[in-house]
């Protein structure tokens, strides 16, 4: 397998959000990529300037950040030509790598706008090199800039940042340094093209957690009533386990639970509700091994939320005409 480390630059509506095309808020104007072999060797580079057709005038922020002028863009290729050449250059047996998660989403959004999304079926497994950098060198939670990571690793500053090929090159250099580290087991899953049916659901198991990406549901309530979604399951022994703290809402989109496996210990369950462009819902559910201290944090969080809600109800009763949100 080869790895395609790519970066995109895009333009947005220069006349404000109220006049943007809601189907294409960001229009790709440059594609840059570096191909890396299975042993971490560089295999080649790809770059294309894309001629914009939706936002022909550059947004002032685009001008400031990427330093591409209108004349250069006018000489670019149509998007459908550039993306087809890019995918042909990638080859069939490859895995995408990006700095963060946004580029892969915007690539698919642009492809969908032009009716080309079938060329890149999803959900897509990829490496988020920004996340891998945090896992390898920091706390696993922070998300630092590409410039920061390049400086931290003392990479030679051979190219200017904020051009697609340059940023892809720096990302590739960071990724190439990961081949002797444990973090390559932690691939990510992009769900811009989310599973539609139960047969398409995605279930992935890692060292200390498992992730389920569910099929679509008509509502959040329907999703939470589904047995597969509401169950707490130990991903190591593959058995349903007892919930010590039942699912509770952290926000309208996030839920949490605490479960206990007699063989493997405490597990934190987390549900994130995702809404599709068509108004359906799907769930990203994780079950993660945690220690006693983290389990106590969940118990405390649940009690704190209970107290807050009781106080809200008490205040609502004291205030005429008030209703609880």
PDB file of C-alpha atoms in Angstrom:
ATOM      1  CA  UNK A   1       0.000   0.000   0.000  1.00  0.00           C
ATOM      2  CA  UNK A   2       1.072   3.577  -0.731  1.00  0.00           C
ATOM      3  CA  UNK A   3       0.081   6.677   1.230  1.00  0.00           C
ATOM      4  CA  UNK A   4      -1.116   9.870  -0.445  1.00  0.00           C
ATOM      5  CA  UNK A   5      -0.482  12.894   1.764  1.00  0.00           C
ATOM      6  CA  UNK A   6      -2.527  15.733   0.321  1.00  0.00           C
ATOM      7  CA  UNK A   7      -3.464  19.300   1.086  1.00  0.00           C
ATOM      8  CA  UNK A   8      -6.027  21.652  -0.426  1.00  0.00           C
ATOM      9  CA  UNK A   9      -6.361  25.395  -0.699  1.00  0.00           C
ATOM     10  CA  UNK A  10      -9.788  26.896  -1.253  1.00  0.00           C
ATOM     11  CA  UNK A  11     -11.634  30.144  -1.789  1.00  0.00           C
ATOM     12  CA  UNK A  12     -14.908  31.280  -0.249  1.00  0.00           C
ATOM     13  CA  UNK A  13     -17.615  33.800  -1.084  1.00  0.00           C
ATOM     14  CA  UNK A  14     -15.985  37.269  -1.194  1.00  0.00           C
ATOM     15  CA  UNK A  15     -19.348  38.991  -0.583  1.00  0.00           C
ATOM     16  CA  UNK A  16     -20.202  37.487   2.789  1.00  0.00           C
ATOM     17  CA  UNK A  17     -21.869  34.361   4.091  1.00  0.00           C
ATOM     18  CA  UNK A  18     -25.366  35.499   3.136  1.00  0.00           C
ATOM     19  CA  UNK A  19     -24.424  35.304  -0.566  1.00  0.00           C
ATOM     20  CA  UNK A  20     -22.490  32.036  -0.492  1.00  0.00           C
ATOM     21  CA  UNK A  21     -23.597  28.874  -2.273  1.00  0.00           C
ATOM     22  CA  UNK A  22     -24.732  26.646   0.616  1.00  0.00           C
ATOM     23  CA  UNK A  23     -23.855  23.544  -1.400  1.00  0.00           C
ATOM     24  CA  UNK A  24     -20.272  24.723  -1.857  1.00  0.00           C
ATOM     25  CA  UNK A  25     -19.148  27.109   0.913  1.00  0.00           C
ATOM     26  CA  UNK A  26     -15.477  26.446   0.062  1.00  0.00           C
ATOM     27  CA  UNK A  27     -14.309  26.056  -3.532  1.00  0.00           C
ATOM     28  CA  UNK A  28     -11.015  24.227  -4.069  1.00  0.00           C
ATOM     29  CA  UNK A  29      -8.440  26.242  -6.023  1.00  0.00           C
ATOM     30  CA  UNK A  30      -5.325  24.093  -5.512  1.00  0.00           C
ATOM     31  CA  UNK A  31      -4.503  20.417  -4.921  1.00  0.00           C
ATOM     32  CA  UNK A  32      -1.073  19.350  -3.722  1.00  0.00           C
ATOM     33  CA  UNK A  33       0.077  15.867  -2.750  1.00  0.00           C
ATOM     34  CA  UNK A  34       3.098  13.723  -1.934  1.00  0.00           C
ATOM     35  CA  UNK A  35       3.052   9.965  -2.405  1.00  0.00           C
ATOM     36  CA  UNK A  36       4.826   7.902   0.270  1.00  0.00           C
ATOM     37  CA  UNK A  37       5.695   4.220  -0.086  1.00  0.00           C
ATOM     38  CA  UNK A  38       5.093   1.389   2.365  1.00  0.00           C
ATOM     39  CA  UNK A  39       8.539   1.871   3.916  1.00  0.00           C
ATOM     40  CA  UNK A  40       8.192   5.634   4.228  1.00  0.00           C
ATOM     41  CA  UNK A  41      10.032   6.517   1.043  1.00  0.00           C
ATOM     42  CA  UNK A  42       8.923   9.480  -1.118  1.00  0.00           C
ATOM     43  CA  UNK A  43       7.564   8.311  -4.469  1.00  0.00           C
ATOM     44  CA  UNK A  44       6.428  11.491  -6.187  1.00  0.00           C
ATOM     45  CA  UNK A  45       4.550  14.786  -6.058  1.00  0.00           C
ATOM     46  CA  UNK A  46       1.342  16.154  -7.573  1.00  0.00           C
ATOM     47  CA  UNK A  47       0.098  19.722  -7.958  1.00  0.00           C
ATOM     48  CA  UNK A  48      -2.786  21.314  -9.818  1.00  0.00           C
ATOM     49  CA  UNK A  49      -4.205  24.840  -9.850  1.00  0.00           C
ATOM     50  CA  UNK A  50      -8.007  24.738 -10.153  1.00  0.00           C
ATOM     51  CA  UNK A  51      -9.912  27.459 -12.000  1.00  0.00           C
ATOM     52  CA  UNK A  52     -12.813  28.678  -9.822  1.00  0.00           C
ATOM     53  CA  UNK A  53     -16.292  28.962 -11.311  1.00  0.00           C
ATOM     54  CA  UNK A  54     -18.471  29.589  -8.236  1.00  0.00           C
ATOM     55  CA  UNK A  55     -16.376  32.266  -6.511  1.00  0.00           C
ATOM     56  CA  UNK A  56     -14.322  33.833  -9.272  1.00  0.00           C
ATOM     57  CA  UNK A  57     -13.245  36.766  -7.124  1.00  0.00           C
ATOM     58  CA  UNK A  58     -10.808  35.960  -4.340  1.00  0.00           C
ATOM     59  CA  UNK A  59     -11.864  36.478  -0.733  1.00  0.00           C
ATOM     60  CA  UNK A  60      -9.459  38.843   1.033  1.00  0.00           C
ATOM     61  CA  UNK A  61      -8.475  36.091   3.475  1.00  0.00           C
ATOM     62  CA  UNK A  62      -7.650  33.765   0.587  1.00  0.00           C
ATOM     63  CA  UNK A  63      -5.338  36.405  -0.870  1.00  0.00           C
ATOM     64  CA  UNK A  64      -3.621  36.907   2.478  1.00  0.00           C
ATOM     65  CA  UNK A  65      -3.114  33.230   3.257  1.00  0.00           C
ATOM     66  CA  UNK A  66      -2.267  31.395   0.047  1.00  0.00           C
ATOM     67  CA  UNK A  67      -0.740  34.106  -2.181  1.00  0.00           C
ATOM     68  CA  UNK A  68      -2.377  33.029  -5.449  1.00  0.00           C
ATOM     69  CA  UNK A  69      -3.454  35.809  -7.778  1.00  0.00           C
ATOM     70  CA  UNK A  70      -6.499  35.844 -10.031  1.00  0.00           C
ATOM     71  CA  UNK A  71      -4.413  35.515 -13.207  1.00  0.00           C
ATOM     72  CA  UNK A  72      -2.836  32.287 -11.954  1.00  0.00           C
ATOM     73  CA  UNK A  73      -6.251  30.856 -11.117  1.00  0.00           C
ATOM     74  CA  UNK A  74      -7.637  31.777 -14.546  1.00  0.00           C
ATOM     75  CA  UNK A  75      -4.966  29.547 -16.066  1.00  0.00           C
ATOM     76  CA  UNK A  76      -5.929  26.597 -13.880  1.00  0.00           C
ATOM     77  CA  UNK A  77      -7.797  23.439 -14.825  1.00  0.00           C
ATOM     78  CA  UNK A  78     -11.518  22.807 -14.323  1.00  0.00           C
ATOM     79  CA  UNK A  79     -12.095  20.975 -11.044  1.00  0.00           C
ATOM     80  CA  UNK A  80     -13.469  17.829 -12.702  1.00  0.00           C
ATOM     81  CA  UNK A  81     -10.259  17.498 -14.756  1.00  0.00           C
ATOM     82  CA  UNK A  82      -7.926  18.192 -11.836  1.00  0.00           C
ATOM     83  CA  UNK A  83      -9.635  15.772  -9.439  1.00  0.00           C
ATOM     84  CA  UNK A  84      -9.767  12.968 -12.008  1.00  0.00           C
ATOM     85  CA  UNK A  85      -6.044  13.380 -12.680  1.00  0.00           C
ATOM     86  CA  UNK A  86      -5.412  13.437  -8.928  1.00  0.00           C
ATOM     87  CA  UNK A  87      -7.296  10.199  -8.272  1.00  0.00           C
ATOM     88  CA  UNK A  88      -5.589   8.494 -11.233  1.00  0.00           C
ATOM     89  CA  UNK A  89      -2.204   9.606  -9.856  1.00  0.00           C
ATOM     90  CA  UNK A  90      -3.133   8.256  -6.404  1.00  0.00           C
ATOM     91  CA  UNK A  91      -3.766   4.755  -7.745  1.00  0.00           C
ATOM     92  CA  UNK A  92      -6.152   2.156  -6.363  1.00  0.00           C
ATOM     93  CA  UNK A  93      -4.105   0.795  -3.457  1.00  0.00           C
ATOM     94  CA  UNK A  94      -3.535   3.907  -1.365  1.00  0.00           C
ATOM     95  CA  UNK A  95      -4.539   5.485   1.924  1.00  0.00           C
ATOM     96  CA  UNK A  96      -5.071   9.219   2.301  1.00  0.00           C
ATOM     97  CA  UNK A  97      -3.211  11.249   4.910  1.00  0.00           C
ATOM     98  CA  UNK A  98      -4.076  14.855   5.836  1.00  0.00           C
ATOM     99  CA  UNK A  99      -3.283  17.430   8.493  1.00  0.00           C
ATOM    100  CA  UNK A 100      -6.594  17.477  10.352  1.00  0.00           C
ATOM    101  CA  UNK A 101      -9.933  16.308   9.026  1.00  0.00           C
ATOM    102  CA  UNK A 102     -11.174  19.252   6.968  1.00  0.00           C
ATOM    103  CA  UNK A 103      -9.414  18.640   3.644  1.00  0.00           C
ATOM    104  CA  UNK A 104     -10.990  15.235   3.079  1.00  0.00           C
ATOM    105  CA  UNK A 105     -14.461  16.641   3.810  1.00  0.00           C
ATOM    106  CA  UNK A 106     -14.008  19.547   1.394  1.00  0.00           C
ATOM    107  CA  UNK A 107     -12.626  17.262  -1.318  1.00  0.00           C
ATOM    108  CA  UNK A 108     -15.780  15.156  -1.115  1.00  0.00           C
ATOM    109  CA  UNK A 109     -18.060  18.198  -0.890  1.00  0.00           C
ATOM    110  CA  UNK A 110     -16.534  19.635  -4.071  1.00  0.00           C
ATOM    111  CA  UNK A 111     -16.803  16.254  -5.792  1.00  0.00           C
ATOM    112  CA  UNK A 112     -20.455  15.980  -4.750  1.00  0.00           C
ATOM    113  CA  UNK A 113     -21.166  19.444  -6.170  1.00  0.00           C
ATOM    114  CA  UNK A 114     -19.868  18.313  -9.569  1.00  0.00           C
ATOM    115  CA  UNK A 115     -21.552  14.899  -9.450  1.00  0.00           C
ATOM    116  CA  UNK A 116     -18.260  13.010  -9.055  1.00  0.00           C
ATOM    117  CA  UNK A 117     -18.616  11.556  -5.559  1.00  0.00           C
ATOM    118  CA  UNK A 118     -19.095   8.011  -6.833  1.00  0.00           C
ATOM    119  CA  UNK A 119     -15.413   8.080  -7.805  1.00  0.00           C
ATOM    120  CA  UNK A 120     -14.485   8.140  -4.100  1.00  0.00           C
ATOM    121  CA  UNK A 121     -16.892   5.942  -2.114  1.00  0.00           C
ATOM    122  CA  UNK A 122     -17.014   6.285   1.654  1.00  0.00           C
ATOM    123  CA  UNK A 123     -16.797   6.093   4.617  1.00  0.00           C
ATOM    124  CA  UNK A 124     -13.068   6.630   4.046  1.00  0.00           C
ATOM    125  CA  UNK A 125     -10.327   5.323   6.306  1.00  0.00           C
ATOM    126  CA  UNK A 126      -7.406   7.751   6.472  1.00  0.00           C
ATOM    127  CA  UNK A 127      -4.594   9.002   8.670  1.00  0.00           C
ATOM    128  CA  UNK A 128      -5.078  12.307  10.462  1.00  0.00           C
ATOM    129  CA  UNK A 129      -1.409  13.240  10.814  1.00  0.00           C
ATOM    130  CA  UNK A 130      -2.286  16.094  13.179  1.00  0.00           C
ATOM    131  CA  UNK A 131      -3.803  13.538  15.577  1.00  0.00           C
ATOM    132  CA  UNK A 132      -0.878  11.144  15.129  1.00  0.00           C
ATOM    133  CA  UNK A 133       1.563  13.933  15.964  1.00  0.00           C
ATOM    134  CA  UNK A 134      -0.300  14.580  19.220  1.00  0.00           C
ATOM    135  CA  UNK A 135      -0.342  10.874  20.082  1.00  0.00           C
ATOM    136  CA  UNK A 136       3.352  10.464  19.338  1.00  0.00           C
ATOM    137  CA  UNK A 137       4.779  13.636  20.854  1.00  0.00           C
ATOM    138  CA  UNK A 138       2.183  15.296  23.103  1.00  0.00           C
ATOM    139  CA  UNK A 139      -0.891  14.396  25.153  1.00  0.00           C
ATOM    140  CA  UNK A 140      -2.990  12.811  22.402  1.00  0.00           C
ATOM    141  CA  UNK A 141      -5.676  15.479  22.826  1.00  0.00           C
ATOM    142  CA  UNK A 142      -4.069  18.713  21.629  1.00  0.00           C
ATOM    143  CA  UNK A 143      -4.262  19.712  17.962  1.00  0.00           C
ATOM    144  CA  UNK A 144      -1.350  21.918  16.921  1.00  0.00           C
ATOM    145  CA  UNK A 145      -0.680  23.747  13.662  1.00  0.00           C
ATOM    146  CA  UNK A 146       1.464  22.317  10.892  1.00  0.00           C
ATOM    147  CA  UNK A 147       3.983  25.122  11.417  1.00  0.00           C
ATOM    148  CA  UNK A 148       4.249  24.251  15.107  1.00  0.00           C
ATOM    149  CA  UNK A 149       4.799  20.549  14.414  1.00  0.00           C
ATOM    150  CA  UNK A 150       7.416  21.273  11.744  1.00  0.00           C
ATOM    151  CA  UNK A 151       9.295  23.545  14.138  1.00  0.00           C
ATOM    152  CA  UNK A 152       8.959  21.066  17.006  1.00  0.00           C
ATOM    153  CA  UNK A 153      10.526  18.323  14.878  1.00  0.00           C
ATOM    154  CA  UNK A 154      13.158  20.762  13.564  1.00  0.00           C
ATOM    155  CA  UNK A 155      12.287  20.147   9.926  1.00  0.00           C
ATOM    156  CA  UNK A 156      14.285  22.181   7.465  1.00  0.00           C
ATOM    157  CA  UNK A 157      12.075  25.045   6.247  1.00  0.00           C
ATOM    158  CA  UNK A 158      12.563  24.391   2.544  1.00  0.00           C
ATOM    159  CA  UNK A 159       9.216  25.745   1.351  1.00  0.00           C
ATOM    160  CA  UNK A 160       6.726  28.449   2.274  1.00  0.00           C
ATOM    161  CA  UNK A 161       3.635  27.326   4.167  1.00  0.00           C
ATOM    162  CA  UNK A 162       0.038  27.792   2.969  1.00  0.00           C
ATOM    163  CA  UNK A 163       0.406  26.430  -0.531  1.00  0.00           C
ATOM    164  CA  UNK A 164      -1.055  23.005  -1.171  1.00  0.00           C
ATOM    165  CA  UNK A 165       2.085  21.188  -2.286  1.00  0.00           C
ATOM    166  CA  UNK A 166       4.251  22.824   0.384  1.00  0.00           C
ATOM    167  CA  UNK A 167       1.870  21.918   3.198  1.00  0.00           C
ATOM    168  CA  UNK A 168       1.525  18.389   1.791  1.00  0.00           C
ATOM    169  CA  UNK A 169       5.340  18.122   1.744  1.00  0.00           C
ATOM    170  CA  UNK A 170       5.682  19.143   5.420  1.00  0.00           C
ATOM    171  CA  UNK A 171       2.828  16.828   6.419  1.00  0.00           C
ATOM    172  CA  UNK A 172       4.498  13.990   4.515  1.00  0.00           C
ATOM    173  CA  UNK A 173       7.808  14.616   6.286  1.00  0.00           C
ATOM    174  CA  UNK A 174       6.070  14.408   9.658  1.00  0.00           C
ATOM    175  CA  UNK A 175       4.167  11.287   8.589  1.00  0.00           C
ATOM    176  CA  UNK A 176       7.349   9.588   7.345  1.00  0.00           C
ATOM    177  CA  UNK A 177       8.776   9.991  10.848  1.00  0.00           C
ATOM    178  CA  UNK A 178       5.863   7.969  12.252  1.00  0.00           C
ATOM    179  CA  UNK A 179       6.800   4.658  10.657  1.00  0.00           C
ATOM    180  CA  UNK A 180       8.828   3.514  13.655  1.00  0.00           C
ATOM    181  CA  UNK A 181       6.133   4.528  16.147  1.00  0.00           C
ATOM    182  CA  UNK A 182       3.072   2.762  17.489  1.00  0.00           C
ATOM    183  CA  UNK A 183       0.611   5.445  16.365  1.00  0.00           C
ATOM    184  CA  UNK A 184      -0.013   4.120  12.849  1.00  0.00           C
ATOM    185  CA  UNK A 185      -2.568   1.716  14.293  1.00  0.00           C
ATOM    186  CA  UNK A 186      -4.820   4.715  15.008  1.00  0.00           C
ATOM    187  CA  UNK A 187      -6.372   5.423  11.630  1.00  0.00           C
ATOM    188  CA  UNK A 188      -9.384   7.721  11.383  1.00  0.00           C
ATOM    189  CA  UNK A 189     -12.701   7.256   9.585  1.00  0.00           C
ATOM    190  CA  UNK A 190     -14.269  10.086   7.617  1.00  0.00           C
ATOM    191  CA  UNK A 191     -18.076   9.932   7.518  1.00  0.00           C
ATOM    192  CA  UNK A 192     -19.010  12.656   5.069  1.00  0.00           C
ATOM    193  CA  UNK A 193     -20.468   9.668   3.220  1.00  0.00           C
ATOM    194  CA  UNK A 194     -22.014   8.013   6.252  1.00  0.00           C
ATOM    195  CA  UNK A 195     -23.390   4.441   6.397  1.00  0.00           C
ATOM    196  CA  UNK A 196     -27.011   4.245   5.222  1.00  0.00           C
ATOM    197  CA  UNK A 197     -27.944   0.701   6.257  1.00  0.00           C
ATOM    198  CA  UNK A 198     -27.041  -1.780   8.982  1.00  0.00           C
ATOM    199  CA  UNK A 199     -24.923  -3.730   6.499  1.00  0.00           C
ATOM    200  CA  UNK A 200     -22.823  -0.613   5.837  1.00  0.00           C
ATOM    201  CA  UNK A 201     -22.147   0.155   9.513  1.00  0.00           C
ATOM    202  CA  UNK A 202     -18.488   0.516  10.475  1.00  0.00           C
ATOM    203  CA  UNK A 203     -16.994  -1.149  13.551  1.00  0.00           C
ATOM    204  CA  UNK A 204     -13.315  -0.633  14.330  1.00  0.00           C
ATOM    205  CA  UNK A 205     -11.307  -1.941  17.304  1.00  0.00           C
ATOM    206  CA  UNK A 206      -8.082  -0.365  18.556  1.00  0.00           C
ATOM    207  CA  UNK A 207      -5.840  -1.112  21.554  1.00  0.00           C
ATOM    208  CA  UNK A 208      -7.893   0.675  24.185  1.00  0.00           C
ATOM    209  CA  UNK A 209     -11.154   1.597  22.495  1.00  0.00           C
ATOM    210  CA  UNK A 210     -13.655   0.586  19.830  1.00  0.00           C
ATOM    211  CA  UNK A 211     -15.742   2.740  17.502  1.00  0.00           C
ATOM    212  CA  UNK A 212     -19.121   2.111  15.894  1.00  0.00           C
ATOM    213  CA  UNK A 213     -20.440   4.315  13.088  1.00  0.00           C
ATOM    214  CA  UNK A 214     -24.099   3.491  12.777  1.00  0.00           C
ATOM    215  CA  UNK A 215     -26.654   3.426  10.008  1.00  0.00           C
ATOM    216  CA  UNK A 216     -29.105   6.294   9.569  1.00  0.00           C
ATOM    217  CA  UNK A 217     -32.102   6.986  11.789  1.00  0.00           C
ATOM    218  CA  UNK A 218     -35.031   9.352  11.318  1.00  0.00           C
ATOM    219  CA  UNK A 219     -34.488  11.025  14.695  1.00  0.00           C
ATOM    220  CA  UNK A 220     -32.132  11.195  17.670  1.00  0.00           C
ATOM    221  CA  UNK A 221     -34.788   9.537  19.811  1.00  0.00           C
ATOM    222  CA  UNK A 222     -35.049   6.604  17.423  1.00  0.00           C
ATOM    223  CA  UNK A 223     -31.267   6.195  17.489  1.00  0.00           C
ATOM    224  CA  UNK A 224     -31.118   6.099  21.297  1.00  0.00           C
ATOM    225  CA  UNK A 225     -33.862   3.446  21.419  1.00  0.00           C
ATOM    226  CA  UNK A 226     -31.872   1.103  19.179  1.00  0.00           C
ATOM    227  CA  UNK A 227     -30.459  -1.815  21.207  1.00  0.00           C
ATOM    228  CA  UNK A 228     -27.113  -1.798  19.464  1.00  0.00           C
ATOM    229  CA  UNK A 229     -26.680   1.899  20.162  1.00  0.00           C
ATOM    230  CA  UNK A 230     -27.860   1.836  23.788  1.00  0.00           C
ATOM    231  CA  UNK A 231     -25.955  -1.322  24.803  1.00  0.00           C
ATOM    232  CA  UNK A 232     -22.630  -1.182  26.652  1.00  0.00           C
ATOM    233  CA  UNK A 233     -20.287  -3.780  25.207  1.00  0.00           C
ATOM    234  CA  UNK A 234     -16.738  -4.715  26.154  1.00  0.00           C
ATOM    235  CA  UNK A 235     -14.819  -4.746  22.875  1.00  0.00           C
ATOM    236  CA  UNK A 236     -12.177  -7.109  24.290  1.00  0.00           C
ATOM    237  CA  UNK A 237     -14.424  -9.998  25.368  1.00  0.00           C
ATOM    238  CA  UNK A 238     -17.280  -8.975  23.032  1.00  0.00           C
ATOM    239  CA  UNK A 239     -19.933  -9.232  25.717  1.00  0.00           C
ATOM    240  CA  UNK A 240     -22.600  -6.799  26.868  1.00  0.00           C
ATOM    241  CA  UNK A 241     -21.665  -5.481  30.301  1.00  0.00           C
ATOM    242  CA  UNK A 242     -23.500  -3.784  33.133  1.00  0.00           C
ATOM    243  CA  UNK A 243     -23.868  -0.005  33.145  1.00  0.00           C
ATOM    244  CA  UNK A 244     -22.796   1.597  36.411  1.00  0.00           C
ATOM    245  CA  UNK A 245     -24.065   4.953  35.144  1.00  0.00           C
ATOM    246  CA  UNK A 246     -26.744   4.835  32.463  1.00  0.00           C
ATOM    247  CA  UNK A 247     -26.573   6.989  29.359  1.00  0.00           C
ATOM    248  CA  UNK A 248     -26.971  10.658  30.252  1.00  0.00           C
ATOM    249  CA  UNK A 249     -26.923  13.768  28.101  1.00  0.00           C
ATOM    250  CA  UNK A 250     -23.887  16.046  28.132  1.00  0.00           C
ATOM    251  CA  UNK A 251     -25.478  18.196  25.403  1.00  0.00           C
ATOM    252  CA  UNK A 252     -28.153  17.677  22.722  1.00  0.00           C
ATOM    253  CA  UNK A 253     -25.552  15.923  20.552  1.00  0.00           C
ATOM    254  CA  UNK A 254     -23.430  14.078  23.136  1.00  0.00           C
ATOM    255  CA  UNK A 255     -24.218  11.299  25.611  1.00  0.00           C
ATOM    256  CA  UNK A 256     -22.058   9.388  28.081  1.00  0.00           C
ATOM    257  CA  UNK A 257     -22.251   6.230  30.205  1.00  0.00           C
ATOM    258  CA  UNK A 258     -20.056   4.239  32.563  1.00  0.00           C
ATOM    259  CA  UNK A 259     -19.925   0.448  32.315  1.00  0.00           C
ATOM    260  CA  UNK A 260     -17.945  -2.271  34.063  1.00  0.00           C
ATOM    261  CA  UNK A 261     -16.507  -5.510  32.718  1.00  0.00           C
ATOM    262  CA  UNK A 262     -15.532  -8.042  35.405  1.00  0.00           C
ATOM    263  CA  UNK A 263     -12.519  -9.117  33.350  1.00  0.00           C
ATOM    264  CA  UNK A 264     -11.258  -5.848  31.831  1.00  0.00           C
ATOM    265  CA  UNK A 265     -12.494  -3.102  34.149  1.00  0.00           C
ATOM    266  CA  UNK A 266     -14.255   0.204  33.552  1.00  0.00           C
ATOM    267  CA  UNK A 267     -15.373   1.416  30.137  1.00  0.00           C
ATOM    268  CA  UNK A 268     -16.492   4.888  29.164  1.00  0.00           C
ATOM    269  CA  UNK A 269     -19.235   4.991  26.566  1.00  0.00           C
ATOM    270  CA  UNK A 270     -19.620   8.073  24.409  1.00  0.00           C
ATOM    271  CA  UNK A 271     -22.272   8.769  21.787  1.00  0.00           C
ATOM    272  CA  UNK A 272     -22.055  11.660  19.334  1.00  0.00           C
ATOM    273  CA  UNK A 273     -25.114  12.415  17.229  1.00  0.00           C
ATOM    274  CA  UNK A 274     -24.382  13.463  13.662  1.00  0.00           C
ATOM    275  CA  UNK A 275     -26.882  15.010  11.258  1.00  0.00           C
ATOM    276  CA  UNK A 276     -26.665  14.429   7.505  1.00  0.00           C
ATOM    277  CA  UNK A 277     -27.292  17.029   4.794  1.00  0.00           C
ATOM    278  CA  UNK A 278     -30.631  15.304   4.206  1.00  0.00           C
ATOM    279  CA  UNK A 279     -31.795  15.671   7.822  1.00  0.00           C
ATOM    280  CA  UNK A 280     -31.202  12.073   8.935  1.00  0.00           C
ATOM    281  CA  UNK A 281     -29.148  11.101  11.997  1.00  0.00           C
ATOM    282  CA  UNK A 282     -26.353   8.630  12.597  1.00  0.00           C
ATOM    283  CA  UNK A 283     -24.284   7.824  15.672  1.00  0.00           C
ATOM    284  CA  UNK A 284     -20.548   7.683  16.320  1.00  0.00           C
ATOM    285  CA  UNK A 285     -20.221   5.546  19.442  1.00  0.00           C
ATOM    286  CA  UNK A 286     -16.994   4.750  21.280  1.00  0.00           C
ATOM    287  CA  UNK A 287     -16.306   2.388  24.174  1.00  0.00           C
ATOM    288  CA  UNK A 288     -12.981   3.115  25.842  1.00  0.00           C
ATOM    289  CA  UNK A 289     -11.083   1.439  28.683  1.00  0.00           C
ATOM    290  CA  UNK A 290     -10.545   3.846  31.590  1.00  0.00           C
ATOM    291  CA  UNK A 291      -9.202   3.721  35.127  1.00  0.00           C
ATOM    292  CA  UNK A 292     -10.940   4.240  38.485  1.00  0.00           C
ATOM    293  CA  UNK A 293     -10.125   7.962  38.580  1.00  0.00           C
ATOM    294  CA  UNK A 294     -11.755   8.554  35.185  1.00  0.00           C
ATOM    295  CA  UNK A 295     -14.748   6.461  36.259  1.00  0.00           C
ATOM    296  CA  UNK A 296     -15.164   8.687  39.324  1.00  0.00           C
ATOM    297  CA  UNK A 297     -15.064  11.768  37.064  1.00  0.00           C
ATOM    298  CA  UNK A 298     -18.021  10.393  35.104  1.00  0.00           C
ATOM    299  CA  UNK A 299     -19.978   9.720  38.311  1.00  0.00           C
ATOM    300  CA  UNK A 300     -19.226  13.244  39.524  1.00  0.00           C
ATOM    301  CA  UNK A 301     -20.203  14.750  36.182  1.00  0.00           C
ATOM    302  CA  UNK A 302     -23.527  12.936  36.278  1.00  0.00           C
ATOM    303  CA  UNK A 303     -24.285  14.126  39.829  1.00  0.00           C
ATOM    304  CA  UNK A 304     -23.300  17.679  38.943  1.00  0.00           C
ATOM    305  CA  UNK A 305     -25.689  17.693  35.981  1.00  0.00           C
ATOM    306  CA  UNK A 306     -28.484  16.299  38.167  1.00  0.00           C
ATOM    307  CA  UNK A 307     -27.977  19.097  40.685  1.00  0.00           C
ATOM    308  CA  UNK A 308     -28.011  21.752  37.977  1.00  0.00           C
ATOM    309  CA  UNK A 309     -31.262  20.428  36.523  1.00  0.00           C
ATOM    310  CA  UNK A 310     -32.908  20.245  39.934  1.00  0.00           C
ATOM    311  CA  UNK A 311     -31.875  23.855  40.562  1.00  0.00           C
ATOM    312  CA  UNK A 312     -33.283  24.920  37.187  1.00  0.00           C
ATOM    313  CA  UNK A 313     -36.603  23.293  37.989  1.00  0.00           C
ATOM    314  CA  UNK A 314     -36.639  24.948  41.402  1.00  0.00           C
ATOM    315  CA  UNK A 315     -35.917  28.359  39.903  1.00  0.00           C
ATOM    316  CA  UNK A 316     -38.548  27.838  37.211  1.00  0.00           C
ATOM    317  CA  UNK A 317     -41.196  27.189  39.863  1.00  0.00           C
ATOM    318  CA  UNK A 318     -40.230  30.366  41.688  1.00  0.00           C
ATOM    319  CA  UNK A 319     -40.330  32.509  38.540  1.00  0.00           C
ATOM    320  CA  UNK A 320     -43.839  33.013  37.078  1.00  0.00           C
ATOM    321  CA  UNK A 321     -44.078  32.213  33.382  1.00  0.00           C
ATOM    322  CA  UNK A 322     -40.579  30.682  33.230  1.00  0.00           C
ATOM    323  CA  UNK A 323     -40.059  27.366  31.447  1.00  0.00           C
ATOM    324  CA  UNK A 324     -37.150  24.996  31.584  1.00  0.00           C
ATOM    325  CA  UNK A 325     -35.170  24.628  28.410  1.00  0.00           C
TER     326      UNK A 325
END
